[in-house]
Coordinates of N, CA and C in Angstrom, one line a residue:
M1 N 104.2 -62.6 -32.5 CA 104.2 -61.3 -33.0 C 103.7 -61.2 -34.4
S2 N 103.0 -60.1 -34.8 CA 102.4 -59.9 -36.1 C 103.5 -59.6 -37.1
T3 N 103.3 -59.9 -38.4 CA 104.2 -59.6 -39.4 C 104.4 -58.1 -39.6
P4 N 105.7 -57.7 -39.7 CA 105.9 -56.2 -39.8 C 105.2 -55.7 -41.1
A5 N 104.8 -54.4 -41.0 CA 104.2 -53.8 -42.2 C 105.3 -53.6 -43.3
I6 N 106.4 -53.1 -42.8 CA 107.6 -52.8 -43.7 C 108.8 -53.5 -43.1
E7 N 109.6 -54.2 -43.9 CA 110.8 -54.8 -43.4 C 111.9 -54.7 -44.5
I8 N 112.9 -54.0 -44.2 CA 114.0 -53.8 -45.2 C 115.2 -54.6 -44.6
K9 N 115.8 -55.4 -45.4 CA 116.9 -56.3 -45.0 C 118.1 -56.1 -45.9
D10 N 119.2 -55.6 -45.3 CA 120.5 -55.5 -45.9 C 120.4 -54.8 -47.3
V11 N 119.7 -53.8 -47.5 CA 119.5 -53.2 -48.8 C 120.7 -52.3 -49.1
Q12 N 121.1 -52.4 -50.4 CA 122.1 -51.6 -51.0 C 121.6 -50.9 -52.2
K13 N 122.0 -49.7 -52.5 CA 121.6 -49.0 -53.7 C 122.8 -48.2 -54.2
S14 N 123.3 -48.6 -55.4 CA 124.4 -47.9 -56.1 C 123.9 -47.4 -57.4
F15 N 124.4 -46.2 -57.8 CA 124.3 -45.7 -59.2 C 125.6 -45.6 -59.8
G16 N 125.9 -46.6 -60.6 CA 127.3 -46.7 -61.2 C 128.2 -47.1 -60.0
N17 N 129.3 -46.4 -59.9 CA 130.2 -46.7 -58.8 C 129.9 -45.9 -57.5
I18 N 128.8 -45.2 -57.5 CA 128.5 -44.4 -56.3 C 127.5 -45.1 -55.5
S19 N 127.9 -45.4 -54.2 CA 127.0 -46.1 -53.3 C 126.1 -45.1 -52.6
I20 N 124.8 -45.2 -52.7 CA 123.9 -44.2 -52.1 C 123.4 -44.8 -50.7
I21 N 123.0 -46.0 -50.8 CA 122.4 -46.7 -49.6 C 123.3 -47.9 -49.3
R22 N 123.7 -48.0 -48.0 CA 124.6 -49.2 -47.7 C 124.1 -49.9 -46.4
D23 N 123.8 -51.2 -46.5 CA 123.5 -52.0 -45.4 C 122.3 -51.4 -44.6
L24 N 121.2 -51.1 -45.3 CA 120.0 -50.5 -44.7 C 119.1 -51.6 -44.1
N25 N 118.8 -51.5 -42.9 CA 117.9 -52.4 -42.2 C 116.9 -51.6 -41.5
L26 N 115.6 -51.9 -41.7 CA 114.5 -51.1 -41.1 C 113.3 -52.0 -40.9
T27 N 112.7 -51.9 -39.7 CA 111.4 -52.6 -39.5 C 110.4 -51.7 -38.9
V28 N 109.2 -51.6 -39.6 CA 108.1 -50.8 -39.1 C 106.9 -51.8 -38.9
N29 N 106.5 -51.9 -37.6 CA 105.4 -52.8 -37.3 C 104.1 -52.2 -37.7
Q30 N 103.1 -53.1 -37.9 CA 101.8 -52.6 -38.3 C 101.2 -51.7 -37.3
G31 N 100.6 -50.6 -37.7 CA 100.0 -49.6 -36.9 C 100.9 -48.6 -36.2
E32 N 102.2 -48.8 -36.4 CA 103.2 -47.8 -35.9 C 103.3 -46.6 -36.8
R33 N 103.9 -45.5 -36.2 CA 104.1 -44.3 -36.9 C 105.6 -43.9 -36.6
H34 N 106.3 -43.8 -37.7 CA 107.8 -43.4 -37.6 C 108.1 -42.3 -38.6
A35 N 109.2 -41.6 -38.3 CA 109.8 -40.6 -39.2 C 111.2 -41.0 -39.4
L36 N 111.6 -40.8 -40.7 CA 113.0 -40.8 -41.1 C 113.5 -39.4 -41.1
I37 N 114.4 -39.0 -40.2 CA 114.9 -37.6 -40.1 C 116.3 -37.5 -40.4
G38 N 116.7 -36.5 -41.2 CA 118.1 -36.3 -41.6 C 118.2 -35.2 -42.6
P39 N 119.5 -34.7 -42.8 CA 119.7 -33.6 -43.7 C 119.5 -34.0 -45.1
N40 N 119.4 -33.0 -46.0 CA 119.3 -33.2 -47.4 C 120.5 -34.1 -47.9
G41 N 120.2 -35.0 -48.7 CA 121.3 -35.9 -49.3 C 121.6 -37.1 -48.4
A42 N 120.8 -37.3 -47.3 CA 121.1 -38.4 -46.4 C 120.5 -39.7 -47.0
G43 N 119.7 -39.7 -48.0 CA 119.1 -40.9 -48.6 C 117.7 -41.2 -48.2
K44 N 117.0 -40.3 -47.6 CA 115.6 -40.5 -47.1 C 114.7 -40.8 -48.3
S45 N 114.7 -39.9 -49.2 CA 113.7 -40.1 -50.4 C 114.2 -41.3 -51.2
T46 N 115.4 -41.6 -51.3 CA 115.9 -42.8 -52.0 C 115.3 -44.0 -51.3
T47 N 115.3 -44.0 -50.0 CA 114.7 -45.1 -49.2 C 113.3 -45.3 -49.6
F48 N 112.5 -44.2 -49.6 CA 111.1 -44.2 -50.0 C 111.0 -44.8 -51.4
N49 N 111.8 -44.4 -52.3 CA 111.7 -44.9 -53.7 C 112.0 -46.4 -53.8
L50 N 112.9 -46.8 -52.9 CA 113.2 -48.3 -52.8 C 111.9 -49.0 -52.3
I51 N 111.3 -48.5 -51.3 CA 110.1 -49.2 -50.7 C 109.0 -49.2 -51.7
S52 N 108.8 -48.1 -52.4 CA 107.6 -47.9 -53.2 C 107.8 -48.3 -54.7
G53 N 109.0 -48.8 -55.0 CA 109.2 -49.4 -56.3 C 109.6 -48.5 -57.4
Y54 N 109.9 -47.2 -57.1 CA 110.4 -46.3 -58.1 C 111.8 -46.5 -58.5
I55 N 112.6 -47.1 -57.7 CA 113.9 -47.7 -58.0 C 114.1 -49.0 -57.4
K56 N 114.9 -49.8 -58.0 CA 115.1 -51.2 -57.5 C 116.4 -51.3 -56.7
P57 N 116.5 -52.1 -55.6 CA 117.7 -52.2 -54.8 C 118.8 -52.9 -55.6
T58 N 120.0 -52.5 -55.4 CA 121.1 -53.2 -56.0 C 121.3 -54.6 -55.3
A59 N 121.0 -54.6 -54.0 CA 121.1 -55.9 -53.3 C 120.1 -55.7 -52.1
G60 N 119.8 -56.9 -51.5 CA 118.9 -56.8 -50.3 C 117.4 -57.0 -50.7
T61 N 116.6 -57.0 -49.6 CA 115.2 -57.3 -49.8 C 114.3 -56.3 -49.1
V62 N 113.2 -56.0 -49.8 CA 112.1 -55.1 -49.2 C 110.9 -55.9 -49.1
M63 N 110.3 -56.0 -47.9 CA 109.1 -56.8 -47.6 C 107.9 -55.9 -47.3
L64 N 106.7 -56.2 -47.7 CA 105.5 -55.5 -47.3 C 104.6 -56.5 -46.7
R65 N 104.3 -56.4 -45.4 CA 103.5 -57.4 -44.7 C 103.9 -58.8 -45.0
G66 N 105.2 -59.1 -45.0 CA 105.7 -60.5 -45.2 C 105.9 -60.9 -46.6
Q67 N 105.5 -60.1 -47.6 CA 105.7 -60.5 -49.0 C 106.8 -59.6 -49.6
E68 N 107.7 -60.3 -50.3 CA 108.8 -59.5 -50.9 C 108.2 -58.7 -52.1
I69 N 108.6 -57.4 -52.1 CA 108.1 -56.5 -53.2 C 109.3 -55.9 -53.9
S70 N 110.5 -56.3 -53.6 CA 111.7 -55.9 -54.3 C 111.6 -56.1 -55.8
G71 N 111.7 -55.1 -56.6 CA 111.6 -55.3 -58.1 C 110.2 -55.1 -58.6
L72 N 109.2 -55.1 -57.8 CA 107.8 -54.8 -58.3 C 107.7 -53.4 -58.8
S73 N 106.8 -53.1 -59.7 CA 106.6 -51.8 -60.1 C 105.7 -51.0 -59.1
P74 N 105.7 -49.7 -59.1 CA 104.9 -48.9 -58.2 C 103.5 -49.3 -58.1
F75 N 102.8 -49.5 -59.3 CA 101.4 -49.8 -59.3 C 101.1 -51.1 -58.7
Q76 N 102.0 -52.1 -58.8 CA 101.8 -53.4 -58.2 C 102.0 -53.3 -56.7
I77 N 102.9 -52.5 -56.2 CA 103.1 -52.3 -54.8 C 101.9 -51.6 -54.2
N78 N 101.4 -50.6 -55.0 CA 100.2 -49.9 -54.5 C 99.0 -50.8 -54.3
R79 N 98.8 -51.7 -55.3 CA 97.7 -52.6 -55.2 C 97.8 -53.7 -54.1
R80 N 99.0 -53.8 -53.5 CA 99.3 -54.6 -52.4 C 99.1 -53.9 -51.1
G81 N 98.7 -52.6 -51.1 CA 98.4 -51.9 -49.9 C 99.3 -50.8 -49.4
L82 N 100.1 -50.3 -50.3 CA 101.0 -49.2 -49.9 C 100.8 -48.0 -50.8
S83 N 100.7 -46.8 -50.2 CA 100.6 -45.6 -51.0 C 101.6 -44.6 -50.5
R84 N 102.0 -43.6 -51.3 CA 103.0 -42.6 -50.9 C 102.7 -41.3 -51.6
S85 N 103.2 -40.2 -50.9 CA 103.2 -38.9 -51.5 C 104.6 -38.6 -51.8
F86 N 104.8 -37.4 -52.5 CA 106.1 -37.0 -53.0 C 106.5 -35.6 -52.4
Q87 N 107.8 -35.3 -52.5 CA 108.3 -34.0 -52.1 C 107.6 -32.9 -52.9
V88 N 107.6 -33.1 -54.2 CA 106.9 -32.1 -55.1 C 105.4 -32.6 -55.2
T89 N 104.6 -31.6 -55.0 CA 103.1 -31.9 -55.0 C 102.7 -32.6 -56.3
N90 N 102.1 -33.7 -56.2 CA 101.8 -34.6 -57.4 C 100.3 -34.8 -57.5
I91 N 99.6 -33.8 -58.1 CA 98.1 -33.8 -58.2 C 97.7 -33.5 -59.6
F92 N 96.5 -33.7 -60.0 CA 96.0 -33.4 -61.3 C 95.5 -31.9 -61.3
Q93 N 96.4 -31.0 -61.7 CA 96.2 -29.6 -61.6 C 94.9 -29.1 -62.2
R94 N 94.5 -29.7 -63.4 CA 93.4 -29.1 -64.1 C 92.1 -29.9 -63.9
L95 N 92.1 -30.8 -62.9 CA 90.9 -31.4 -62.4 C 90.4 -30.7 -61.1
S96 N 89.2 -30.8 -60.8 CA 88.7 -30.3 -59.6 C 89.2 -31.1 -58.4
V97 N 89.1 -30.5 -57.2 CA 89.4 -31.2 -56.0 C 88.7 -32.5 -55.9
F98 N 87.4 -32.4 -56.1 CA 86.5 -33.6 -56.1 C 87.0 -34.7 -57.1
E99 N 87.3 -34.3 -58.3 CA 87.7 -35.2 -59.3 C 89.1 -35.9 -59.0
N100 N 90.0 -35.1 -58.4 CA 91.2 -35.7 -57.9 C 91.0 -36.9 -57.0
I101 N 90.2 -36.6 -56.0 CA 89.9 -37.7 -55.0 C 89.2 -38.9 -55.6
R102 N 88.2 -38.6 -56.5 CA 87.5 -39.7 -57.2 C 88.4 -40.5 -58.0
C103 N 89.4 -40.0 -58.7 CA 90.3 -40.8 -59.5 C 91.1 -41.7 -58.6
A104 N 91.4 -41.3 -57.4 CA 92.2 -42.1 -56.4 C 91.4 -43.3 -55.9
L105 N 90.1 -43.1 -55.9 CA 89.2 -44.1 -55.3 C 88.8 -45.2 -56.3
L106 N 88.8 -45.0 -57.6 CA 88.2 -45.9 -58.6 C 88.7 -47.3 -58.5
W107 N 90.0 -47.5 -58.5 CA 90.6 -48.9 -58.5 C 90.3 -49.6 -57.2
S108 N 90.5 -48.9 -56.1 CA 90.3 -49.6 -54.8 C 88.9 -50.0 -54.5
M109 N 87.9 -49.3 -55.2 CA 86.5 -49.6 -55.0 C 86.0 -50.5 -56.1
G110 N 86.9 -51.1 -56.8 CA 86.4 -52.2 -57.8 C 86.0 -51.6 -59.1
H111 N 86.3 -50.4 -59.4 CA 86.0 -49.8 -60.7 C 87.3 -49.7 -61.6
R112 N 87.3 -50.1 -62.8 CA 88.4 -50.0 -63.6 C 88.3 -48.8 -64.5
Y113 N 89.5 -48.4 -65.1 CA 89.5 -47.2 -65.8 C 88.9 -47.4 -67.2
E114 N 87.6 -47.3 -67.3 CA 86.9 -47.6 -68.6 C 86.3 -46.3 -69.1
F115 N 86.6 -45.9 -70.3 CA 86.2 -44.6 -70.8 C 84.7 -44.4 -70.9
W116 N 84.0 -45.5 -71.1 CA 82.6 -45.4 -71.4 C 81.7 -45.4 -70.1
K117 N 82.4 -45.4 -68.9 CA 81.6 -45.3 -67.7 C 81.3 -43.8 -67.4
F118 N 80.0 -43.6 -66.9 CA 79.7 -42.3 -66.5 C 80.0 -42.2 -65.0
L119 N 81.1 -41.4 -64.7 CA 81.5 -41.4 -63.3 C 80.5 -40.8 -62.4
S120 N 79.7 -39.9 -62.9 CA 78.7 -39.3 -62.0 C 77.6 -40.3 -61.5
R121 N 77.6 -41.5 -62.1 CA 76.6 -42.5 -61.7 C 77.2 -43.5 -60.7
L122 N 78.5 -43.3 -60.4 CA 79.1 -44.2 -59.5 C 78.9 -43.7 -58.0
T123 N 77.7 -44.0 -57.5 CA 77.2 -43.4 -56.3 C 78.2 -43.8 -55.1
D124 N 78.7 -45.0 -55.1 CA 79.5 -45.4 -54.0 C 80.8 -44.6 -54.0
V125 N 81.4 -44.4 -55.2 CA 82.7 -43.7 -55.3 C 82.4 -42.2 -54.9
N126 N 81.4 -41.6 -55.4 CA 81.1 -40.2 -55.2 C 80.8 -39.9 -53.7
Q127 N 80.1 -40.8 -53.0 CA 79.9 -40.7 -51.6 C 81.2 -40.8 -50.8
R128 N 82.0 -41.7 -51.2 CA 83.3 -41.9 -50.5 C 84.2 -40.7 -50.7
A129 N 84.2 -40.1 -51.9 CA 85.0 -38.9 -52.3 C 84.5 -37.8 -51.4
E130 N 83.2 -37.6 -51.2 CA 82.7 -36.5 -50.3 C 83.2 -36.7 -48.9
Q131 N 83.3 -38.0 -48.4 CA 83.8 -38.2 -47.1 C 85.2 -37.9 -46.9
V132 N 86.0 -38.2 -47.9 CA 87.5 -37.9 -47.9 C 87.7 -36.4 -47.9
L133 N 86.9 -35.7 -48.8 CA 87.0 -34.2 -48.8 C 86.7 -33.6 -47.4
H134 N 85.8 -34.2 -46.7 CA 85.4 -33.7 -45.4 C 86.6 -33.9 -44.4
M135 N 87.2 -35.1 -44.6 CA 88.3 -35.5 -43.7 C 89.5 -34.5 -43.9
I136 N 89.8 -34.1 -45.1 CA 90.9 -33.3 -45.4 C 90.5 -31.8 -45.4
R137 N 89.3 -31.5 -45.0 CA 88.8 -30.2 -44.8 C 88.8 -29.4 -46.1
L138 N 88.5 -30.0 -47.2 CA 88.4 -29.3 -48.5 C 87.1 -29.4 -49.1
D139 N 86.1 -29.8 -48.3 CA 84.7 -30.1 -48.9 C 84.1 -28.8 -49.4
K140 N 84.5 -27.6 -48.8 CA 84.0 -26.3 -49.3 C 84.7 -25.9 -50.6
K141 N 85.7 -26.6 -51.0 CA 86.4 -26.3 -52.3 C 86.4 -27.4 -53.3
R142 N 85.4 -28.3 -53.1 CA 85.3 -29.5 -53.9 C 85.3 -29.2 -55.4
D143 N 84.7 -28.1 -55.9 CA 84.6 -27.8 -57.3 C 85.7 -26.9 -57.8
H144 N 86.6 -26.5 -56.9 CA 87.7 -25.6 -57.4 C 88.8 -26.5 -58.1
L145 N 89.4 -25.9 -59.2 CA 90.5 -26.5 -59.8 C 91.6 -26.7 -58.8
A146 N 92.3 -27.8 -58.8 CA 93.4 -28.1 -57.9 C 94.5 -27.0 -58.0
M147 N 94.7 -26.5 -59.3 CA 95.7 -25.5 -59.5 C 95.5 -24.2 -58.8
N148 N 94.2 -24.0 -58.4 CA 93.9 -22.7 -57.7 C 93.9 -22.8 -56.2
L149 N 94.2 -23.9 -55.7 CA 94.3 -24.1 -54.2 C 95.6 -23.4 -53.7
T150 N 95.7 -23.1 -52.4 CA 96.9 -22.6 -51.8 C 97.9 -23.8 -51.7
Y151 N 99.1 -23.5 -51.5 CA 100.1 -24.6 -51.4 C 99.7 -25.6 -50.3
A152 N 99.4 -25.1 -49.1 CA 99.0 -26.0 -48.0 C 97.8 -26.8 -48.4
E153 N 96.8 -26.2 -49.1 CA 95.6 -27.0 -49.5 C 96.0 -28.1 -50.6
Q154 N 96.9 -27.8 -51.5 CA 97.4 -28.8 -52.4 C 98.1 -29.9 -51.7
R155 N 98.8 -29.6 -50.7 CA 99.5 -30.7 -49.9 C 98.4 -31.5 -49.2
A156 N 97.4 -30.9 -48.7 CA 96.3 -31.6 -48.1 C 95.6 -32.5 -49.1
L157 N 95.4 -32.0 -50.3 CA 94.7 -32.8 -51.3 C 95.6 -34.0 -51.7
E158 N 96.9 -33.8 -51.7 CA 97.8 -35.0 -52.0 C 97.7 -36.0 -51.0
V159 N 97.6 -35.6 -49.7 CA 97.5 -36.6 -48.6 C 96.1 -37.3 -48.8
G160 N 95.1 -36.5 -49.1 CA 93.8 -37.1 -49.4 C 93.8 -38.2 -50.5
I161 N 94.5 -37.9 -51.6 CA 94.7 -38.8 -52.7 C 95.5 -40.1 -52.2
T162 N 96.5 -39.8 -51.3 CA 97.3 -40.9 -50.9 C 96.5 -41.9 -50.0
V163 N 95.7 -41.4 -49.1 CA 94.9 -42.2 -48.2 C 93.6 -42.7 -48.8
A164 N 93.1 -42.1 -49.9 CA 91.8 -42.4 -50.4 C 91.7 -43.8 -50.9
G165 N 92.8 -44.4 -51.4 CA 92.7 -45.7 -52.0 C 92.6 -46.8 -50.9
G166 N 92.6 -46.5 -49.7 CA 92.4 -47.5 -48.6 C 93.7 -48.2 -48.2
S167 N 94.8 -47.8 -48.7 CA 96.1 -48.6 -48.3 C 96.3 -48.5 -46.8
S168 N 96.8 -49.6 -46.3 CA 97.1 -49.7 -44.9 C 98.4 -49.2 -44.5
V169 N 99.3 -49.0 -45.5 CA 100.7 -48.5 -45.2 C 100.8 -47.2 -46.0
I170 N 101.2 -46.1 -45.3 CA 101.2 -44.8 -46.0 C 102.6 -44.2 -45.8
L171 N 103.2 -43.8 -46.9 CA 104.5 -43.1 -46.9 C 104.3 -41.6 -47.3
L172 N 104.7 -40.7 -46.5 CA 104.6 -39.3 -46.7 C 106.0 -38.7 -46.8
D173 N 106.4 -38.1 -47.9 CA 107.7 -37.6 -48.2 C 107.7 -36.0 -47.9
E174 N 108.2 -35.6 -46.8 CA 108.3 -34.2 -46.4 C 107.0 -33.5 -46.6
P175 N 105.9 -34.0 -45.9 CA 104.6 -33.4 -46.2 C 104.4 -32.0 -45.8
T176 N 105.3 -31.5 -44.8 CA 105.1 -30.1 -44.4 C 106.2 -29.1 -44.9
A177 N 107.0 -29.6 -45.9 CA 108.0 -28.8 -46.5 C 107.4 -27.5 -47.1
G178 N 108.0 -26.3 -46.8 CA 107.5 -25.1 -47.4 C 106.3 -24.4 -46.7
M179 N 105.9 -25.1 -45.6 CA 104.8 -24.5 -44.8 C 105.2 -23.6 -43.7
S180 N 104.4 -22.7 -43.3 CA 104.7 -21.8 -42.1 C 104.5 -22.7 -40.9
Q181 N 104.9 -22.1 -39.8 CA 104.8 -22.9 -38.5 C 103.4 -23.2 -38.2
S182 N 102.5 -22.2 -38.4 CA 101.0 -22.4 -38.1 C 100.4 -23.5 -39.0
E183 N 100.8 -23.4 -40.3 CA 100.3 -24.3 -41.3 C 100.8 -25.7 -40.9
T184 N 102.1 -25.8 -40.5 CA 102.6 -27.1 -40.2 C 101.9 -27.7 -39.0
K185 N 101.6 -26.9 -38.0 CA 100.9 -27.5 -36.8 C 99.5 -28.0 -37.2
R186 N 98.8 -27.3 -38.0 CA 97.5 -27.8 -38.5 C 97.6 -29.0 -39.3
F187 N 98.6 -29.0 -40.2 CA 98.8 -30.1 -41.1 C 99.2 -31.4 -40.4
V188 N 100.0 -31.3 -39.4 CA 100.4 -32.5 -38.6 C 99.2 -33.1 -37.9
Q189 N 98.3 -32.2 -37.4 CA 97.0 -32.7 -36.8 C 96.2 -33.4 -37.9
L190 N 96.1 -32.9 -39.1 CA 95.4 -33.5 -40.2 C 95.9 -34.9 -40.5
I191 N 97.2 -35.0 -40.6 CA 97.9 -36.3 -40.9 C 97.5 -37.3 -39.8
R192 N 97.6 -36.9 -38.5 CA 97.2 -37.8 -37.4 C 95.8 -38.3 -37.6
E193 N 94.9 -37.5 -38.0 CA 93.5 -37.9 -38.1 C 93.3 -38.8 -39.3
V194 N 93.8 -38.5 -40.5 CA 93.5 -39.3 -41.7 C 94.3 -40.6 -41.8
T195 N 95.3 -40.7 -41.0 CA 96.1 -42.0 -41.0 C 95.8 -42.8 -39.7
E196 N 94.8 -42.5 -39.0 CA 94.4 -43.2 -37.8 C 94.2 -44.7 -38.1
G197 N 94.9 -45.6 -37.4 CA 94.8 -47.0 -37.6 C 95.6 -47.6 -38.7
K198 N 96.4 -46.7 -39.4 CA 97.2 -47.2 -40.5 C 98.7 -47.1 -40.0
T199 N 99.6 -47.8 -40.8 CA 101.0 -47.7 -40.6 C 101.5 -46.5 -41.3
L200 N 102.3 -45.6 -40.7 CA 102.7 -44.4 -41.3 C 104.2 -44.3 -41.1
L201 N 104.9 -44.0 -42.3 CA 106.3 -43.7 -42.3 C 106.5 -42.4 -43.1
T202 N 107.1 -41.4 -42.4 CA 107.2 -40.1 -43.0 C 108.7 -39.7 -43.0
V203 N 109.0 -38.9 -44.0 CA 110.3 -38.3 -44.2 C 110.3 -36.9 -43.8
E204 N 111.3 -36.4 -43.0 CA 111.4 -35.0 -42.6 C 112.9 -34.7 -42.5
H205 N 113.2 -33.4 -42.9 CA 114.6 -33.0 -42.7 C 114.6 -32.0 -41.5
D206 N 113.4 -31.6 -41.0 CA 113.3 -30.7 -39.9 C 113.2 -31.6 -38.6

């Protein structure tokens, strides 16, 4: 059998004397799609924070494709192939839609954050950014400021940012929260398309 994409073993998380996560065990195999479903306060987002490095487990182990990532910082985990979105939309509001996607692509395509580079000359990055914009159906709004998008479009942009870096493991935290039924239906289809072939773990309370 192949190594699981995500493996959580006997994880505990306490804040002071308050135990939030107790004896958590979870295995997600590569290429699978799963949802963590439960009411507010059940510990879903805390679990995501433990996996993605935003908080450290009090005890237990978190593994990413067979390598322990417990205690690593979020950027280190991201560079090992895991990306996530958040409950609250987390985009660069004053950059254009295109610039948001391009920022997400730089590191994964071998370009470092160097101030003296002319980003307009990075043909490979710009072409890939256009492809991602088409995937998330925001190509017609490429030059709009992110802050001027509708709520559903901002969520689509965040998903685009999350998948743009090429990570094979994707975590989406309540991606359809606040959407209408019709928006949710379209957005679920979008998620299916852009995460094809990847491992997907999503949080939902619905």
